Amino acid sequence: MAPPSDLRAWIALLEREDELVRVAAEVDSELEITEITDRTVKAGGPALLFENVKGSEHSLLINQFGTERRMCMAFDAPSLDDVAMKLTDVLEMQPPSGLVDKVRGLQKLKSIADSRPKSVRRAASQEVVLEGDDASLDLLPIQKCWPDDAAPFITLPAVITKDPRTGTRNVGMYRMQKLGPRATAMHWQIHKDGRADYLATDGRIEVAVALGLDPVTAYSASAPLPKHIDEFMLAGFLRGEPVELVQAKTVDLEVPANAEIVLEGYIDKDELTEEGPFGDHTGYYTPPEPFPVFRLTAITMRRDAIYPSIVVGKPPQEDAWLGKATERIFLPAIRMTVPEIVDYDLPVAGAFHNCCIVSIRKAFPGHAQKVMHAIWGLGMLSLTKSVVVVDEWVDVHDYEAVMFRVGANVDPARDVLLTEGPLDHLDHAPTRQFYGGKMGIDATHKGPDEGTREWPPEIQMTPEVQALVDRRWEEYGISLDTPAGNGRIRQSSGPLRRLIRR
Ligand SMILES: Cc1cc2nc3c(=O)[nH]c(=O)nc-3n(C[C@H](O)[C@H](O)[C@H](O)COP(=O)(O)O)c2cc1C
Ligand SMILES: [Mn+2]
């Protein structure tokens, strides 16, 4: 087994695994699909293939990434941590010490070499070539997602550019607001690589947009790699199979051969438009702002091409699992630079950049503060607004456990670090856009070497008594099959839960 080779293999797999529903009823790409998808995503429901979208010949696929199970199926891995392990293996390569080690090392090197994209001459993504007036975005079932959105938006694109100075490719997922049949806005935010390529160009930059990829390559477009690394390399590595690329028809770029649809075109440096409003993954509308205009020169596609889409909005949405994949896959790389990090968690409700919970092997006074600063200095994690640091034995994914440490171990006057720095483009809370306050909360144990009193020992039962009670449990005749443990409110929507939510 390997990850699906293209979108159709992926749809077939989802169908075999009972993870996809085909919707034959006619639906509207304006708002209706959003409401159906929102309910389905929040219920942990299946991927949806809308086969009859009003006004379009093309089917629309959505919620392909909406659950942990499907995300793991996409990578053909038992868990996202297993996907991360593949990278750990390569990143932590040591000089080989014996023959077996050497052979293993060579295999790993081969897996890196094999991840380079491969050029091909013929491609399914170019079965149909539309140029001039035939190339029209009106053909596609582009969604208007939320009531106050300015227009329909292409929401799941892989946007391909080249750095004009180095020729290095970049692939990023940047939404595109439809402006007409042959124009869109290009929403690459200020911290993003596609935008840097555009800024480095004199006059005009060629752009290709791949829609409907195999799930690993689609994911890779959203991965925050350093600028000089081609996201198609990461896709090839994670697939165990190079991404096949074909020369585009009207621009000097290579595009995925397996895509359902490719948009080719260019962006002129001085042509800007008002982009937005758009109901964003912050859960709020982002206000209109100037962004560059993408001009379409060609659409190439498969026959009966399937259009992929995603809805973002108040979390949790489908993108939660794309974010969780990044959280897991990038842990080994983060530990290369900050090895004292044991684990981290970016809560979905925090839209990923609002909060980072990190556990560390604390070794010296001020260690928690060192890690906060490391996070604020690390790639896209630098945009993190608040960092919570706990000790290595705390499970960062257990928010109650984290809350317990924050409550029990923090003296707010001493352990809260307030500073300033760059913030996410879309964050509406800071007074100024792009820049504002950051908070670090040190919830680790401290001690006299950090100027506090002696830290009290944590309560722990002895292993002997635990084993004894394990052994004798039946004898006591106590049933613990209760719906909620002591002090815990069930995650489901009981009356108390509803009251608290209000
Ligand atoms: C569904 C989805 C939509 C996204 N939309 C945008 C967007 O409109 N603009 C943007 O700059 N980043 C957006 N992102 C985040 C980028 O894809 C992500 O930061 C990626 O790393 C960008 O690639 P780059 O690092 O090569 O710039 C989106 C991510 C997802 C999962
Ligand atoms: Mn990039």
PDB file of C-alpha atoms and ligand atoms in Angstrom, residues 153-157 159 169-176 186-196 218-227 229 231 275 278 280-281 291 310-312 318-320 322-323 326 380 424-426, ligand 1:
ATOM      1  CA  PHE A 153     -13.564  31.834  -3.675  1.00  0.00           C
ATOM      2  CA  ILE A 154     -11.318  29.003  -4.854  1.00  0.00           C
ATOM      3  CA  THR A 155     -10.406  27.571  -1.447  1.00  0.00           C
ATOM      4  CA  LEU A 156      -8.194  24.520  -1.995  1.00  0.00           C
ATOM      5  CA  PRO A 157      -5.610  25.527  -4.619  1.00  0.00           C
ATOM      6  CA  VAL A 159      -0.398  27.841  -6.160  1.00  0.00           C
ATOM      7  CA  ARG A 169       9.751  26.368  -6.939  1.00  0.00           C
ATOM      8  CA  ASN A 170       7.204  27.228  -4.267  1.00  0.00           C
ATOM      9  CA  VAL A 171       3.786  25.697  -3.743  1.00  0.00           C
ATOM     10  CA  GLY A 172       1.368  27.404  -1.372  1.00  0.00           C
ATOM     11  CA  MET A 173      -2.326  27.218  -0.585  1.00  0.00           C
ATOM     12  CA  TYR A 174      -3.676  30.753  -1.005  1.00  0.00           C
ATOM     13  CA  ARG A 175      -7.376  31.358  -1.588  1.00  0.00           C
ATOM     14  CA  MET A 176      -8.442  33.066  -4.803  1.00  0.00           C
ATOM     15  CA  MET A 186      -4.341  36.095  -5.033  1.00  0.00           C
ATOM     16  CA  HIS A 187      -4.435  36.089  -1.254  1.00  0.00           C
ATOM     17  CA  TRP A 188      -0.803  35.385  -0.401  1.00  0.00           C
ATOM     18  CA  GLN A 189      -0.278  36.958   2.990  1.00  0.00           C
ATOM     19  CA  ILE A 190       2.790  38.999   3.920  1.00  0.00           C
ATOM     20  CA  HIS A 191       4.704  36.151   5.570  1.00  0.00           C
ATOM     21  CA  LYS A 192       4.248  33.710   2.697  1.00  0.00           C
ATOM     22  CA  ASP A 193       6.688  32.409   0.109  1.00  0.00           C
ATOM     23  CA  GLY A 194       4.504  32.954  -2.972  1.00  0.00           C
ATOM     24  CA  ARG A 195       4.286  36.617  -2.022  1.00  0.00           C
ATOM     25  CA  ALA A 196       8.099  36.792  -1.677  1.00  0.00           C
ATOM     26  CA  ALA A 218      -2.658  18.806  -1.704  1.00  0.00           C
ATOM     27  CA  TYR A 219      -1.640  18.772   1.980  1.00  0.00           C
ATOM     28  CA  SER A 220       1.939  19.730   1.093  1.00  0.00           C
ATOM     29  CA  ALA A 221       0.763  23.013  -0.431  1.00  0.00           C
ATOM     30  CA  SER A 222      -0.344  24.006   3.069  1.00  0.00           C
ATOM     31  CA  ALA A 223       2.901  22.931   4.768  1.00  0.00           C
ATOM     32  CA  PRO A 224       5.041  25.767   6.202  1.00  0.00           C
ATOM     33  CA  LEU A 225       8.382  24.729   4.726  1.00  0.00           C
ATOM     34  CA  PRO A 226      11.387  27.054   4.669  1.00  0.00           C
ATOM     35  CA  LYS A 227      11.352  29.128   1.495  1.00  0.00           C
ATOM     36  CA  ILE A 229      12.430  23.877  -0.042  1.00  0.00           C
ATOM     37  CA  GLU A 231       6.763  21.561  -1.326  1.00  0.00           C
ATOM     38  CA  GLU A 275      -9.853  41.281  -1.745  1.00  0.00           C
ATOM     39  CA  PHE A 278     -14.103  36.446   3.418  1.00  0.00           C
ATOM     40  CA  ASP A 280     -12.068  33.038   7.488  1.00  0.00           C
ATOM     41  CA  HIS A 281     -10.580  30.308   9.654  1.00  0.00           C
ATOM     42  CA  PHE A 291      -4.113  41.920  -3.026  1.00  0.00           C
ATOM     43  CA  ILE A 310     -12.966  23.347   1.508  1.00  0.00           C
ATOM     44  CA  VAL A 311     -14.885  25.612   3.846  1.00  0.00           C
ATOM     45  CA  VAL A 312     -13.104  27.414   6.645  1.00  0.00           C
ATOM     46  CA  GLU A 318     -12.155  20.542   7.793  1.00  0.00           C
ATOM     47  CA  ASP A 319      -8.833  22.421   7.880  1.00  0.00           C
ATOM     48  CA  ALA A 320      -8.368  21.343  11.521  1.00  0.00           C
ATOM     49  CA  LEU A 322      -4.602  19.714   7.753  1.00  0.00           C
ATOM     50  CA  GLY A 323      -3.296  21.774  10.664  1.00  0.00           C
ATOM     51  CA  THR A 326       1.427  19.900  10.078  1.00  0.00           C
ATOM     52  CA  MET A 380       5.616  30.253  10.943  1.00  0.00           C
ATOM     53  CA  ASP A 424      -0.718  36.498  11.879  1.00  0.00           C
ATOM     54  CA  HIS A 425      -1.899  38.559   8.930  1.00  0.00           C
ATOM     55  CA  LEU A 426      -5.531  37.709   9.737  1.00  0.00           C
TER      56      LEU A 426
HETATM   57  C1  LIG B   1      -7.567  25.646   3.551  1.00  0.00           C
HETATM   58  C2  LIG B   1      -6.420  26.584   3.693  1.00  0.00           C
HETATM   59  C3  LIG B   1      -6.515  27.858   3.177  1.00  0.00           C
HETATM   60  C4  LIG B   1      -5.453  28.753   3.286  1.00  0.00           C
HETATM   61  N1  LIG B   1      -5.585  30.000   2.763  1.00  0.00           N
HETATM   62  C5  LIG B   1      -4.526  30.846   2.805  1.00  0.00           C
HETATM   63  C6  LIG B   1      -4.604  32.125   2.180  1.00  0.00           C
HETATM   64  O1  LIG B   1      -5.615  32.505   1.612  1.00  0.00           O
HETATM   65  N2  LIG B   1      -3.501  32.923   2.224  1.00  0.00           N
HETATM   66  C7  LIG B   1      -2.341  32.542   2.835  1.00  0.00           C
HETATM   67  O2  LIG B   1      -1.373  33.294   2.820  1.00  0.00           O
HETATM   68  N3  LIG B   1      -2.252  31.331   3.458  1.00  0.00           N
HETATM   69  C8  LIG B   1      -3.312  30.485   3.447  1.00  0.00           C
HETATM   70  N4  LIG B   1      -3.220  29.255   4.044  1.00  0.00           N
HETATM   71  C9  LIG B   1      -1.984  28.886   4.758  1.00  0.00           C
HETATM   72  C10 LIG B   1      -0.873  28.570   3.788  1.00  0.00           C
HETATM   73  O3  LIG B   1      -1.286  27.616   2.851  1.00  0.00           O
HETATM   74  C11 LIG B   1       0.351  28.057   4.515  1.00  0.00           C
HETATM   75  O4  LIG B   1       0.828  29.105   5.338  1.00  0.00           O
HETATM   76  C12 LIG B   1       1.448  27.571   3.605  1.00  0.00           C
HETATM   77  O5  LIG B   1       2.562  27.249   4.385  1.00  0.00           O
HETATM   78  C13 LIG B   1       1.836  28.626   2.588  1.00  0.00           C
HETATM   79  O6  LIG B   1       2.878  28.160   1.763  1.00  0.00           O
HETATM   80  P1  LIG B   1       4.280  28.880   1.779  1.00  0.00           P
HETATM   81  O7  LIG B   1       4.867  28.573   3.142  1.00  0.00           O
HETATM   82  O8  LIG B   1       5.031  28.253   0.672  1.00  0.00           O
HETATM   83  O9  LIG B   1       4.020  30.337   1.603  1.00  0.00           O
HETATM   84  C14 LIG B   1      -4.265  28.351   3.943  1.00  0.00           C
HETATM   85  C15 LIG B   1      -4.179  27.065   4.453  1.00  0.00           C
HETATM   86  C16 LIG B   1      -5.236  26.185   4.342  1.00  0.00           C
HETATM   87  C17 LIG B   1      -5.102  24.800   4.899  1.00  0.00           C
END
